[in-house]
XYZ file of C-alpha atoms in Angstrom:
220
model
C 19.921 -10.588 -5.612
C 18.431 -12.896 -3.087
C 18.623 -10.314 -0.047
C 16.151 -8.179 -3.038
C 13.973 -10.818 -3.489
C 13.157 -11.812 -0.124
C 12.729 -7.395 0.800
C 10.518 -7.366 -2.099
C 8.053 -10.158 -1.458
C 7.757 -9.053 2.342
C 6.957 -5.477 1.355
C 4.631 -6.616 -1.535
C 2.627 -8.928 0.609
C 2.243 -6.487 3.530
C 1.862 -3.842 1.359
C -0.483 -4.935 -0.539
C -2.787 -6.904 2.145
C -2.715 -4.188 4.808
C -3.813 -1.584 1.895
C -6.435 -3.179 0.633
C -8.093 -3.864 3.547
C -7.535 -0.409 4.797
C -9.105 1.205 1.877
C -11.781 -0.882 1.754
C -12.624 0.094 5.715
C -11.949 3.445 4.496
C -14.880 2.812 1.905
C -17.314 1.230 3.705
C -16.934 4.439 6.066
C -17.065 6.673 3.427
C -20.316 5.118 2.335
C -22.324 5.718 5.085
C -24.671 8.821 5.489
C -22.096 10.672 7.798
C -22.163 14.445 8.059
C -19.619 16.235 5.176
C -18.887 13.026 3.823
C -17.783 14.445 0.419
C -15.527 16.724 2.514
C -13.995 13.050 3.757
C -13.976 11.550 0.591
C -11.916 14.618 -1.031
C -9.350 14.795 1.910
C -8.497 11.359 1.678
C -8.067 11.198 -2.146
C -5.757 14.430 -2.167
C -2.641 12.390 -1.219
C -2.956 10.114 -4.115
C -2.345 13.503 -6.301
C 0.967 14.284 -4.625
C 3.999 13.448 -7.010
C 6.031 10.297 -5.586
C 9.190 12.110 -4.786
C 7.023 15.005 -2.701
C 5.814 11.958 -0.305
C 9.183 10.317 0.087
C 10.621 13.407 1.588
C 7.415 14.427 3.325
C 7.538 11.560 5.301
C 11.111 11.246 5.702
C 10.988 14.660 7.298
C 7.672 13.315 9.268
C 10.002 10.105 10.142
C 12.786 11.620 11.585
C 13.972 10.300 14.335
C 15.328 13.683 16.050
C 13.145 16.043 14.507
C 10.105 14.248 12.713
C 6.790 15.161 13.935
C 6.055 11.559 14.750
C 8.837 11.289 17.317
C 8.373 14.677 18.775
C 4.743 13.411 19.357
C 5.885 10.196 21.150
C 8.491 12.196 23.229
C 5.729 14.842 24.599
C 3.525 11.766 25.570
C 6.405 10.563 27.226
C 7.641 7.397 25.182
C 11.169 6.921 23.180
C 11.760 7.518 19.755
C 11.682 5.288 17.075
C 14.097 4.979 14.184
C 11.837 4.506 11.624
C 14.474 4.431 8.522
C 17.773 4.006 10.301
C 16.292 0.459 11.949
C 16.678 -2.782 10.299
C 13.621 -3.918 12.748
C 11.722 -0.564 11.599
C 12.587 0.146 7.992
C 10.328 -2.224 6.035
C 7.445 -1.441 8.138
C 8.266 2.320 7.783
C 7.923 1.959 4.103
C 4.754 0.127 4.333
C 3.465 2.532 6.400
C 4.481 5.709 3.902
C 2.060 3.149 1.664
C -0.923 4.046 3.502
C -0.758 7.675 2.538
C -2.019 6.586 -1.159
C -5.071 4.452 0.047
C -7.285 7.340 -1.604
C -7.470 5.881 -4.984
C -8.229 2.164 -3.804
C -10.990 4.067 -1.732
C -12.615 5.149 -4.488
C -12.540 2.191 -6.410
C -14.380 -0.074 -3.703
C -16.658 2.786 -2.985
C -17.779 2.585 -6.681
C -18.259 -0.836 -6.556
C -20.290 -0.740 -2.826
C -22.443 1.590 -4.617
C -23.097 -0.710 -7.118
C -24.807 -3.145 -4.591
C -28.523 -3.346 -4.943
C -30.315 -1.776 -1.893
C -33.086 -4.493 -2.320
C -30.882 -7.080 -1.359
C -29.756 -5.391 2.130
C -33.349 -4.910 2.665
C -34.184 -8.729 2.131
C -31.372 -9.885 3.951
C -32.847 -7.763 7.136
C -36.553 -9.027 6.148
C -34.720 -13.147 6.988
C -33.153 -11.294 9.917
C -29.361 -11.426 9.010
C -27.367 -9.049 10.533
C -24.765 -6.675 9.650
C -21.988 -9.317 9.748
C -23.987 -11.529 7.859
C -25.110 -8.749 5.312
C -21.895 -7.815 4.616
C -19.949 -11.762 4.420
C -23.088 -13.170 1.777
C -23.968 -9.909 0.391
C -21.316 -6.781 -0.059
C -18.306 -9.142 -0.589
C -19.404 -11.599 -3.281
C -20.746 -8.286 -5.208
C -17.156 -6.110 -5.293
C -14.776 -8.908 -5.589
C -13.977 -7.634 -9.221
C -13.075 -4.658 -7.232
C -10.935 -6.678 -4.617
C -9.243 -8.671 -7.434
C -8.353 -4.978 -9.247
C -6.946 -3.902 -6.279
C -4.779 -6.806 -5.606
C -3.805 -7.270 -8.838
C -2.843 -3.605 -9.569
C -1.139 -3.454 -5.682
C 0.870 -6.326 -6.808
C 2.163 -4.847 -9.966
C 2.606 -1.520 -8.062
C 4.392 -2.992 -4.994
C 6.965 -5.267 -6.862
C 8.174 -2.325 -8.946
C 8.698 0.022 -5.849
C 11.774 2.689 -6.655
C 10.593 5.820 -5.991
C 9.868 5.554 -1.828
C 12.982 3.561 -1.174
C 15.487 5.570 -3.154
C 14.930 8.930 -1.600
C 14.305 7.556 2.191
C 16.580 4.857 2.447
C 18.557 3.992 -1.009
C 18.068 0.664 0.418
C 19.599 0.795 4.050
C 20.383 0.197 7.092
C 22.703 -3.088 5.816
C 20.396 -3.844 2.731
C 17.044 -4.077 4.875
C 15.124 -2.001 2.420
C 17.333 -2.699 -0.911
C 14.308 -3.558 -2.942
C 14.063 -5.017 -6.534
C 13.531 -2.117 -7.918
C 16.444 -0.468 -6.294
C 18.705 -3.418 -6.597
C 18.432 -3.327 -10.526
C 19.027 0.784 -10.672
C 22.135 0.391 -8.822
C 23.302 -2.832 -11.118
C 22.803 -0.821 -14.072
C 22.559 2.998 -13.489
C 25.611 2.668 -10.431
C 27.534 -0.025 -11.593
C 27.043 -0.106 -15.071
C 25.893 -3.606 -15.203
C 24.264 -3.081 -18.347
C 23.588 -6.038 -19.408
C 22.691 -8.147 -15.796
C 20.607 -4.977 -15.246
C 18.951 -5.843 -18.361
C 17.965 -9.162 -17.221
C 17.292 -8.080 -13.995
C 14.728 -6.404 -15.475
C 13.358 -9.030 -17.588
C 12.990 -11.342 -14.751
C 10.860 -9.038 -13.137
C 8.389 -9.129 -16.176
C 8.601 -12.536 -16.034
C 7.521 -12.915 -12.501
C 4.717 -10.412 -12.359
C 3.358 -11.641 -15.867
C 3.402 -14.907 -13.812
C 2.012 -13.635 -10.817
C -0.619 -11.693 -12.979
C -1.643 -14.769 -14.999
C -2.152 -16.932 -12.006
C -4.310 -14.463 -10.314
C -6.499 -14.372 -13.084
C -6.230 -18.403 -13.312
C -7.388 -18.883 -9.654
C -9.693 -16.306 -9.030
């Protein structure tokens, strides 16, 4: 239960952190007049469409560490492969990084809400001679943080109830590295037949992202 815990918060914080500010990089690219731009915008929401268990084995396959695409990359430019699931050192962050494939939908989200921003205010801002640090610290990010807070929120929520990623790369391995929450409670009551610690397993988990959720909303 603890080893769980501790997986889960790790991989929900990095998780969540590194992929909203990656999507939101994504969007403030994406909103700029750059040539087939819709072409962009469609490529990197397709991923979001592919079912769960597709991505798992697409990037288990793209993971290998003898045949993956990734490592046969890194071996023609000369450098050693990396064992992205079979390394306790590498398996959370190989997880995390299978994350990044789903940015698309966060992407879309902030790029709404960038769109949103008055022009008139960029165009005042340049009149008092801020510059595009300054334009986008007192300007764009005041204006979408309901955006940032959905995205976090939602992240959270997603994050904490990871199954689908683990199970079919890892099923929680190498010695319990990547044995997330999520996992831990399938095997407790789908495995061992655990019924009813599975059950509160499960009820704990409401309890802390109801938690979680409510103090979110309390401090933000």
């Amino acid at each position: 239960f603890k080893v769980s815990v501790l997986n889960t918060a790790y991989y929900a914080f990095f998780s969540v952190t590194s992929g909203v500010v990656l999507s939101l990089g994504l969007a403030l690219l994406m909103n700029q007049q750059i040539w087939l731009r819709s072409l962009y915008r469609g490529i990197f929401y397709t991923p979001t469409l592919v079912p769960g268990v597709a991505t798992a084995i697409l990037w288990l396959w793209m993971l290998d560490t003898r045949y993956g695409l990734v490592n046969m990359g890194m071996r023609s430019l000369g450098l050693e492969a990396i064992p992205f699931f079979t390394s306790i050192r590498w398996a959370k962050p190989s997880l995390i990084f299978m994350g990044w494939w789903g940015i698309g939908g966060r992407m879309l989200i902030f790029l709404a809400a960038l769109q949103d921003v008055p022009r008139s205010l960029y165009e005042a801002a340049s009149i008092d001679g801020a510059n595009l640090w300054d334009k986008g610290r007192h300007i764009t990010l005041p204006l979408i943080t309901p955006a940032i807070f959905f995205a976090v929120v939602t992240g959270l929520i997603s994050a904490m109830q990871a199954f689908t990623n683990v199970f079919f790369t890892t099923g929680g391995g190498p010695a319990d590295a990547t044995l997330l929450y999520g996992l831990y409670l399938y095997n407790t009551a789908f495995e061992q037949l655990f019924m009813g610690y599975g059950a509160t397993l499960a009820w704990v988990l409401f309890g802390v992202i109801m938690s979680l959720t409510l103090l979110m909303f309390r401090t933000s």
